[in-house]
Amino acid sequence: MKTCLVVDDSRVIRKVARRILEGLQFDCDEAGDGAAALDKCRARMPDAILLDWNMPVMNGMDFMAALRREPGGDNPVVVFCTTENDMQKITEALRAGADEYIMKPFDSEILQSKLEQAGLL
Amino acid sequence: MVTAEDVLSIASEAGRIAGLAIRPEQGAMIESRLSALARAEGYDNVNALIGAMKTRKDAKLTGAAVEALAGRDTWFFRQREQYDLILNDMLPVLARARGRRHPIRIWSAGCSTGQEAYSLAMMLTEETGHIGDLEIEIVGTDISRRAIERARAGAYSQFDVQRGLSIHRLVKHFEQSGKDWRLKTALRSMVRFEQGNLLTPPEDAGTFDIILCRNVLTALTPEARKRVIANLSARCAEDGYLLMGEGEAAYAAGPFRAIRGQKGVLTRPDVTELAA
């Protein structure tokens, strides 16, 4: 079973994403900001990370940069999932090492499609 | 609420014009699909639109309603494995057969809002290794004028561009246009869209090497399916291919033969192999 860490400061978004991911047979964990997510990754590197951009303490871009410097940090497939929906932000995330990108709002169909694009399904 | 009598009346027109099979219990579907048309035509609700259809006997209005009912859901790179098959197997075989003398022609039959045809165009611009500098023509047709207008515009919602399309393809092939995402001009120019009814026999003698008619026949009456298959057969090259939706291949038996191990992929009965 693949593992996925859902990183979002919205408890509702984490709950919705988790429900969809578990339906797709992912073993899920959650974090409310980038710093908490980094701690979780150091303890157990997930196969995939669903990552919000704007969060308190440490945002998604700073988290991804820190993640990629960690041992094994290149391995997780990072899928941004954010309200930032303009081309400039998308290209910025891809250049920084994101594998896929979801523009909120999303539903189960979009999340599944993006996980397929990222080679996770 | 659409009455049972109205459902029967609309089903009759939809069957006559487009070959659509509408069942008596599909009143909610009719209401849902006609609501946008009712608004666009200035009616208070769907019932007012249906009333006008009955009293005015306006062929244009009835035609627009049938077009709305014929609309189908589609997305980019739907049935992805068939795109791989086109690129890796069909095009090299056709290229060898055609040489450089004739362009390879692909028809997205029942193309709805154009995602299928544009997916082919994207794939072809990205992959040149298998097909070299082949000239490839892509044509999309649909019964719905509105769908064809949307396809020609090549503008899709944020929801549409997240179904089946990787973020890398979005960045490569699209430009942001307000709330929508519009395909770049170069890609849009690779595809020609025309309004056309698959029930109508083809007017010109041109044939296509690959025809995609996927998830269209399931919505039709048995008689309409036969007519569509006859028309597709008339437009398919003698060594051409027909790609259909899952579970649809049986409708084409006779003029076409299913390729073993490939869901919904058919060729002519006397074509023996596909492998490149």
Short mmCIF file of C-alpha atoms in Angstrom, two decimals:
data_model
loop_
_atom_site.label_atom_id
_atom_site.label_comp_id
_atom_site.label_asym_id
_atom_site.label_seq_id
_atom_site.Cartn_x
_atom_site.Cartn_y
_atom_site.Cartn_z
CA MET A 1 0.00 0.00 0.00
CA LYS A 2 1.39 3.42 -1.00
CA THR A 3 1.67 6.14 1.61
CA CYS A 4 0.57 9.75 1.20
CA LEU A 5 1.10 12.74 3.48
CA VAL A 6 -1.62 15.38 3.17
CA VAL A 7 -0.25 18.81 4.06
CA ASP A 8 -2.82 21.58 4.36
CA ASP A 9 -3.73 24.09 7.08
CA SER A 10 -7.43 23.42 6.48
CA ARG A 11 -8.73 20.50 8.51
CA VAL A 12 -11.68 20.20 6.13
CA ILE A 13 -9.43 19.92 3.06
CA ARG A 14 -7.25 17.34 4.82
CA LYS A 15 -10.35 15.31 5.72
CA VAL A 16 -11.78 15.45 2.18
CA ALA A 17 -8.44 14.58 0.54
CA ARG A 18 -7.79 11.79 3.01
CA ARG A 19 -11.18 10.24 2.36
CA ILE A 20 -10.56 10.23 -1.40
CA LEU A 21 -7.00 8.93 -1.05
CA GLU A 22 -8.01 6.13 1.30
CA GLY A 23 -10.66 5.17 -1.23
CA LEU A 24 -7.79 4.83 -3.71
CA GLN A 25 -5.98 2.50 -1.30
CA PHE A 26 -3.45 5.01 0.06
CA ASP A 27 -2.24 4.83 3.65
CA CYS A 28 -2.58 8.50 4.72
CA ASP A 29 -1.09 10.80 7.31
CA GLU A 30 -1.72 14.52 7.80
CA ALA A 31 0.17 17.70 8.70
CA GLY A 32 -1.15 21.25 9.19
CA ASP A 33 1.93 23.13 7.97
CA GLY A 34 5.30 22.62 6.29
CA ALA A 35 7.32 22.32 9.48
CA ALA A 36 5.07 19.58 10.88
CA ALA A 37 5.19 17.86 7.49
CA LEU A 38 8.99 17.91 7.51
CA ASP A 39 9.03 16.23 10.94
CA LYS A 40 6.70 13.53 9.61
CA CYS A 41 8.88 12.97 6.55
CA ARG A 42 12.01 12.63 8.68
CA ALA A 43 10.24 9.93 10.69
CA ARG A 44 8.86 8.13 7.64
CA MET A 45 9.32 9.28 4.05
CA PRO A 46 5.98 8.90 2.21
CA ASP A 47 5.54 7.82 -1.41
CA ALA A 48 3.46 10.91 -2.20
CA ILE A 49 2.79 14.33 -0.70
CA LEU A 50 -0.34 16.37 -1.42
CA LEU A 51 0.87 19.87 -0.66
CA ASP A 52 -0.87 23.19 -0.06
CA TRP A 53 1.05 26.34 -0.97
CA ASN A 54 -0.04 28.97 1.57
CA MET A 55 0.27 27.74 5.15
CA PRO A 56 1.43 29.23 8.45
CA VAL A 57 4.86 28.43 10.00
CA MET A 58 6.35 27.01 6.76
CA ASN A 59 4.69 27.31 3.36
CA GLY A 60 4.58 24.64 0.66
CA MET A 61 7.47 25.97 -1.43
CA ASP A 62 9.81 26.27 1.58
CA PHE A 63 8.77 22.79 2.69
CA MET A 64 9.51 21.28 -0.72
CA ALA A 65 12.95 22.90 -0.84
CA ALA A 66 13.73 21.55 2.64
CA LEU A 67 12.30 18.13 1.77
CA ARG A 68 14.49 17.74 -1.32
CA ARG A 69 17.59 18.36 0.85
CA GLU A 70 16.67 15.54 3.25
CA PRO A 71 18.08 12.02 2.78
CA GLY A 72 15.54 10.23 0.56
CA GLY A 73 13.75 13.55 0.04
CA ASP A 74 13.93 13.23 -3.73
CA ASN A 75 11.74 10.13 -3.64
CA PRO A 76 8.25 11.39 -2.75
CA VAL A 77 6.05 12.47 -5.62
CA VAL A 78 4.95 16.00 -4.72
CA VAL A 79 1.53 17.11 -5.94
CA PHE A 80 0.74 20.73 -5.16
CA CYS A 81 -2.91 21.32 -4.28
CA THR A 82 -3.57 25.02 -3.96
CA THR A 83 -5.75 28.01 -4.77
CA GLU A 84 -2.75 29.55 -6.56
CA ASN A 85 -3.98 29.02 -10.09
CA ASP A 86 -2.03 31.27 -12.41
CA MET A 87 0.56 30.08 -14.90
CA GLN A 88 3.41 31.91 -13.20
CA LYS A 89 2.85 30.10 -9.90
CA ILE A 90 2.47 26.76 -11.64
CA THR A 91 5.75 27.10 -13.53
CA GLU A 92 7.44 28.30 -10.34
CA ALA A 93 6.34 25.13 -8.54
CA LEU A 94 7.40 22.86 -11.40
CA ARG A 95 10.83 24.49 -11.64
CA ALA A 96 11.23 24.01 -7.88
CA GLY A 97 10.61 20.26 -8.25
CA ALA A 98 6.87 19.65 -8.03
CA ASP A 99 5.68 16.62 -10.00
CA GLU A 100 2.01 17.54 -10.44
CA TYR A 101 -0.27 20.44 -9.63
CA ILE A 102 -3.92 20.63 -8.65
CA MET A 103 -5.81 23.92 -8.75
CA LYS A 104 -8.47 24.06 -6.03
CA PRO A 105 -11.31 23.41 -5.88
CA PHE A 106 -10.81 19.74 -6.65
CA ASP A 107 -12.95 16.63 -6.50
CA SER A 108 -12.26 12.91 -6.47
CA GLU A 109 -12.11 12.75 -10.26
CA ILE A 110 -9.44 15.46 -10.50
CA LEU A 111 -7.39 14.03 -7.64
CA GLN A 112 -7.48 10.55 -9.15
CA SER A 113 -6.58 11.91 -12.59
CA LYS A 114 -3.61 13.83 -11.20
CA LEU A 115 -2.35 10.82 -9.24
CA GLU A 116 -2.52 8.82 -12.47
CA GLN A 117 -0.54 11.53 -14.29
CA ALA A 118 2.05 11.38 -11.53
CA GLY A 119 2.36 7.61 -11.93
CA LEU A 120 0.94 6.84 -8.51
CA LEU A 121 -2.05 4.83 -9.75
CA MET B 1 -40.77 18.63 -13.91
CA VAL B 2 -40.91 17.19 -17.42
CA THR B 3 -44.09 15.17 -17.93
CA ALA B 4 -44.09 11.59 -19.21
CA GLU B 5 -45.88 12.79 -22.34
CA ASP B 6 -43.15 15.38 -22.99
CA VAL B 7 -40.43 12.75 -22.49
CA LEU B 8 -42.06 10.56 -25.15
CA SER B 9 -42.42 13.47 -27.55
CA ILE B 10 -38.79 14.58 -27.09
CA ALA B 11 -37.51 11.02 -27.28
CA SER B 12 -39.29 10.64 -30.60
CA GLU B 13 -37.64 13.77 -32.05
CA ALA B 14 -34.23 12.86 -30.61
CA GLY B 15 -34.50 9.41 -32.15
CA ARG B 16 -35.57 10.77 -35.52
CA ILE B 17 -32.90 13.48 -35.78
CA ALA B 18 -29.90 12.02 -33.96
CA GLY B 19 -30.73 8.37 -33.37
CA LEU B 20 -30.68 8.94 -29.61
CA ALA B 21 -32.25 6.29 -27.41
CA ILE B 22 -34.05 8.12 -24.61
CA ARG B 23 -35.91 5.98 -22.11
CA PRO B 24 -39.19 6.99 -20.39
CA GLU B 25 -37.43 7.30 -17.02
CA GLN B 26 -34.95 9.87 -18.30
CA GLY B 27 -37.06 12.97 -17.61
CA ALA B 28 -34.50 14.33 -15.12
CA MET B 29 -31.72 13.98 -17.70
CA ILE B 30 -33.80 15.89 -20.26
CA GLU B 31 -34.50 18.65 -17.73
CA SER B 32 -30.83 18.91 -16.79
CA ARG B 33 -29.55 19.02 -20.38
CA LEU B 34 -32.16 21.44 -21.69
CA SER B 35 -31.93 23.97 -18.85
CA ALA B 36 -28.95 25.83 -20.37
CA LEU B 37 -30.69 25.97 -23.76
CA ALA B 38 -33.88 27.27 -22.12
CA ARG B 39 -31.90 30.08 -20.48
CA ALA B 40 -29.98 30.87 -23.68
CA GLU B 41 -33.22 31.07 -25.68
CA GLY B 42 -34.90 33.34 -23.12
CA TYR B 43 -37.42 30.89 -21.62
CA ASP B 44 -38.26 30.91 -17.91
CA ASN B 45 -37.67 27.19 -17.56
CA VAL B 46 -37.43 23.89 -19.41
CA ASN B 47 -41.20 23.43 -19.48
CA ALA B 48 -41.60 26.77 -21.26
CA LEU B 49 -39.01 25.67 -23.81
CA ILE B 50 -40.77 22.34 -24.38
CA GLY B 51 -44.09 24.16 -24.71
CA ALA B 52 -42.61 26.40 -27.39
CA MET B 53 -41.18 23.39 -29.21
CA LYS B 54 -44.65 21.85 -29.34
CA THR B 55 -46.61 24.95 -30.34
CA ARG B 56 -44.13 26.59 -32.70
CA LYS B 57 -43.01 23.42 -34.46
CA ASP B 58 -39.74 25.28 -34.96
CA ALA B 59 -37.26 22.87 -36.54
CA LYS B 60 -34.31 25.02 -35.50
CA LEU B 61 -35.38 25.07 -31.84
CA THR B 62 -36.10 21.33 -31.85
CA GLY B 63 -32.74 20.71 -33.50
CA ALA B 64 -30.97 22.77 -30.84
CA ALA B 65 -32.75 20.77 -28.12
CA VAL B 66 -31.70 17.47 -29.69
CA GLU B 67 -28.13 18.72 -29.99
CA ALA B 68 -28.18 19.55 -26.28
CA LEU B 69 -29.48 16.07 -25.48
CA ALA B 70 -26.77 14.48 -27.63
CA GLY B 71 -24.00 16.18 -25.64
CA ARG B 72 -21.65 13.77 -23.93
CA ASP B 73 -19.01 14.00 -21.29
CA THR B 74 -15.45 13.84 -22.53
CA TRP B 75 -11.99 14.62 -21.30
CA PHE B 76 -8.42 14.85 -22.48
CA PHE B 77 -6.64 11.55 -23.20
CA ARG B 78 -9.70 9.47 -22.29
CA GLN B 79 -8.83 5.76 -22.70
CA ARG B 80 -5.15 6.68 -22.70
CA GLU B 81 -4.00 3.25 -23.87
CA GLN B 82 -5.65 3.83 -27.24
CA TYR B 83 -3.52 6.96 -27.80
CA ASP B 84 -0.40 4.90 -27.14
CA LEU B 85 -1.62 2.35 -29.66
CA ILE B 86 -2.20 5.03 -32.31
CA LEU B 87 1.26 6.48 -31.82
CA ASN B 88 3.31 3.33 -31.41
CA ASP B 89 1.51 0.86 -33.64
CA MET B 90 -1.02 2.34 -36.04
CA LEU B 91 0.88 5.36 -37.32
CA PRO B 92 4.10 3.45 -38.15
CA VAL B 93 2.06 0.79 -40.01
CA LEU B 94 0.12 3.44 -41.92
CA ALA B 95 3.28 5.44 -42.62
CA ARG B 96 4.86 2.39 -44.25
CA ALA B 97 1.73 1.76 -46.29
CA ARG B 98 1.22 5.37 -47.38
CA GLY B 99 4.81 6.49 -47.81
CA ARG B 100 5.14 10.25 -48.04
CA ARG B 101 2.64 10.62 -50.85
CA HIS B 102 -0.55 10.96 -48.84
CA PRO B 103 -1.28 12.56 -45.49
CA ILE B 104 -2.63 10.30 -42.77
CA ARG B 105 -6.14 11.36 -41.90
CA ILE B 106 -7.68 10.97 -38.44
CA TRP B 107 -11.35 11.58 -37.67
CA SER B 108 -12.75 12.25 -34.22
CA ALA B 109 -16.36 11.28 -34.95
CA GLY B 110 -18.73 12.69 -32.33
CA CYS B 111 -15.97 14.88 -30.95
CA SER B 112 -18.16 16.84 -28.53
CA THR B 113 -16.12 19.84 -27.28
CA GLY B 114 -12.89 18.74 -28.92
CA GLN B 115 -10.76 17.21 -26.17
CA GLU B 116 -10.18 13.98 -28.11
CA ALA B 117 -9.01 15.73 -31.28
CA TYR B 118 -6.77 18.11 -29.36
CA SER B 119 -5.30 15.24 -27.33
CA LEU B 120 -4.22 13.69 -30.65
CA ALA B 121 -2.68 17.00 -31.73
CA MET B 122 -0.79 17.34 -28.44
CA MET B 123 0.51 13.80 -28.69
CA LEU B 124 1.68 14.32 -32.26
CA THR B 125 3.53 17.56 -31.50
CA GLU B 126 5.32 15.91 -28.59
CA GLU B 127 6.31 12.69 -30.33
CA THR B 128 8.16 12.73 -33.59
CA GLY B 129 10.38 9.70 -33.11
CA HIS B 130 7.87 7.14 -34.35
CA ILE B 131 6.29 9.15 -37.09
CA GLY B 132 9.04 11.35 -38.45
CA ASP B 133 7.75 14.19 -40.58
CA LEU B 134 4.47 12.57 -41.59
CA GLU B 135 1.71 14.90 -42.64
CA ILE B 136 -1.28 14.20 -40.42
CA GLU B 137 -4.72 15.75 -40.75
CA ILE B 138 -7.12 15.74 -37.78
CA VAL B 139 -10.84 16.41 -38.26
CA GLY B 140 -13.46 16.56 -35.52
CA THR B 141 -17.21 16.45 -36.16
CA ASP B 142 -20.21 16.62 -33.88
CA ILE B 143 -23.94 17.06 -34.31
CA SER B 144 -23.98 19.93 -31.83
CA ARG B 145 -23.26 23.40 -33.21
CA ARG B 146 -22.56 24.69 -29.70
CA ALA B 147 -20.08 21.88 -29.04
CA ILE B 148 -18.30 22.62 -32.32
CA GLU B 149 -18.12 26.33 -31.48
CA ARG B 150 -16.56 25.47 -28.14
CA ALA B 151 -14.17 23.04 -29.78
CA ARG B 152 -13.06 25.65 -32.32
CA ALA B 153 -12.49 28.18 -29.52
CA GLY B 154 -10.25 25.66 -27.75
CA ALA B 155 -10.98 27.26 -24.38
CA TYR B 156 -11.58 25.03 -21.38
CA SER B 157 -12.48 25.52 -17.74
CA GLN B 158 -10.13 24.86 -14.86
CA PHE B 159 -12.12 21.69 -14.20
CA ASP B 160 -11.76 20.48 -17.82
CA VAL B 161 -7.98 20.97 -17.96
CA GLN B 162 -7.47 18.92 -14.81
CA ARG B 163 -9.17 15.81 -16.18
CA GLY B 164 -6.72 13.58 -18.03
CA LEU B 165 -4.18 16.31 -18.66
CA SER B 166 -0.83 16.47 -16.87
CA ILE B 167 0.30 19.83 -15.53
CA HIS B 168 3.27 19.65 -17.90
CA ARG B 169 0.94 19.45 -20.90
CA LEU B 170 -1.14 22.32 -19.54
CA VAL B 171 1.96 24.52 -19.31
CA LYS B 172 3.24 23.44 -22.72
CA HIS B 173 0.06 23.74 -24.78
CA PHE B 174 -2.24 26.26 -23.06
CA GLU B 175 -2.41 29.94 -22.24
CA GLN B 176 -4.42 31.38 -19.40
CA SER B 177 -7.38 33.41 -20.64
CA GLY B 178 -9.34 34.93 -17.77
CA LYS B 179 -10.90 32.06 -15.86
CA ASP B 180 -10.35 29.67 -18.78
CA TRP B 181 -7.36 27.98 -20.34
CA ARG B 182 -7.01 28.29 -24.11
CA LEU B 183 -4.98 26.06 -26.38
CA LYS B 184 -2.19 27.88 -28.16
CA THR B 185 -2.85 28.93 -31.74
CA ALA B 186 -0.36 26.49 -33.26
CA LEU B 187 -2.12 23.53 -31.68
CA ARG B 188 -5.61 24.77 -32.51
CA SER B 189 -4.58 25.15 -36.13
CA MET B 190 -3.77 21.44 -36.31
CA VAL B 191 -7.42 20.43 -35.98
CA ARG B 192 -10.42 21.24 -38.18
CA PHE B 193 -13.91 21.04 -36.67
CA GLU B 194 -17.15 20.70 -38.62
CA GLN B 195 -20.76 20.20 -37.59
CA GLY B 196 -22.00 16.84 -38.84
CA ASN B 197 -24.58 14.16 -38.10
CA LEU B 198 -23.18 10.62 -38.03
CA LEU B 199 -26.55 9.31 -39.25
CA THR B 200 -26.15 11.15 -42.53
CA PRO B 201 -24.29 9.35 -45.31
CA PRO B 202 -20.95 10.99 -46.09
CA GLU B 203 -21.07 13.52 -48.91
CA ASP B 204 -17.54 13.35 -50.22
CA ALA B 205 -15.43 10.36 -51.11
CA GLY B 206 -12.58 11.12 -48.74
CA THR B 207 -11.58 8.36 -46.37
CA PHE B 208 -9.87 8.36 -43.00
CA ASP B 209 -7.06 6.08 -41.85
CA ILE B 210 -8.01 6.20 -38.17
CA ILE B 211 -11.52 6.89 -36.90
CA LEU B 212 -12.27 7.46 -33.24
CA CYS B 213 -15.96 7.06 -32.44
CA ARG B 214 -15.88 6.41 -28.73
CA ASN B 215 -18.73 6.35 -26.26
CA VAL B 216 -21.10 7.64 -28.92
CA LEU B 217 -22.95 4.51 -30.02
CA THR B 218 -24.00 3.47 -26.52
CA ALA B 219 -26.46 6.39 -26.47
CA LEU B 220 -28.09 5.43 -29.78
CA THR B 221 -30.94 3.15 -30.82
CA PRO B 222 -29.96 -0.21 -32.40
CA GLU B 223 -31.12 1.04 -35.82
CA ALA B 224 -29.11 4.25 -35.50
CA ARG B 225 -26.01 2.27 -34.49
CA LYS B 226 -26.26 0.26 -37.72
CA ARG B 227 -26.56 3.43 -39.79
CA VAL B 228 -23.61 5.06 -38.05
CA ILE B 229 -21.42 1.99 -38.49
CA ALA B 230 -22.34 1.86 -42.20
CA ASN B 231 -21.36 5.53 -42.55
CA LEU B 232 -18.12 5.05 -40.62
CA SER B 233 -17.32 2.05 -42.78
CA ALA B 234 -17.87 4.13 -45.91
CA ARG B 235 -15.36 6.69 -44.61
CA CYS B 236 -12.74 4.25 -43.33
CA ALA B 237 -9.75 3.32 -45.50
CA GLU B 238 -9.47 -0.33 -46.53
CA ASP B 239 -6.53 -0.77 -44.14
CA GLY B 240 -7.84 1.75 -41.61
CA TYR B 241 -8.70 1.45 -37.93
CA LEU B 242 -11.77 2.18 -35.85
CA LEU B 243 -11.43 2.97 -32.15
CA MET B 244 -14.50 2.69 -29.95
CA GLY B 245 -15.41 2.96 -26.29
CA GLU B 246 -15.30 0.05 -23.91
CA GLY B 247 -18.05 -2.43 -24.66
CA GLU B 248 -18.89 -0.87 -28.02
CA ALA B 249 -16.82 -3.06 -30.36
CA ALA B 250 -19.65 -5.56 -30.90
CA TYR B 251 -21.75 -2.85 -32.60
CA ALA B 252 -19.24 -2.69 -35.48
CA ALA B 253 -19.02 -6.42 -36.19
CA GLY B 254 -19.31 -7.08 -39.90
CA PRO B 255 -17.57 -4.18 -41.60
CA PHE B 256 -14.92 -4.24 -38.86
CA ARG B 257 -13.08 -6.88 -36.86
CA ALA B 258 -11.89 -6.48 -33.27
CA ILE B 259 -8.14 -6.70 -32.76
CA ARG B 260 -7.43 -9.37 -30.18
CA GLY B 261 -6.20 -8.08 -26.85
CA GLN B 262 -7.00 -4.44 -27.60
CA LYS B 263 -10.25 -3.22 -26.05
CA GLY B 264 -12.41 -1.28 -28.48
CA VAL B 265 -9.87 -1.35 -31.32
CA LEU B 266 -11.01 -2.66 -34.68
CA THR B 267 -9.74 -2.96 -38.19
CA ARG B 268 -11.01 -4.33 -41.49
CA PRO B 269 -11.71 -8.08 -41.66
CA ASP B 270 -8.90 -8.74 -44.15
CA VAL B 271 -6.21 -6.76 -42.32
CA THR B 272 -4.24 -9.33 -40.43
CA GLU B 273 -1.77 -7.54 -38.22
CA LEU B 274 -1.22 -4.38 -36.26
CA ALA B 275 2.25 -4.72 -34.75
CA ALA B 276 4.73 -2.14 -36.05
#
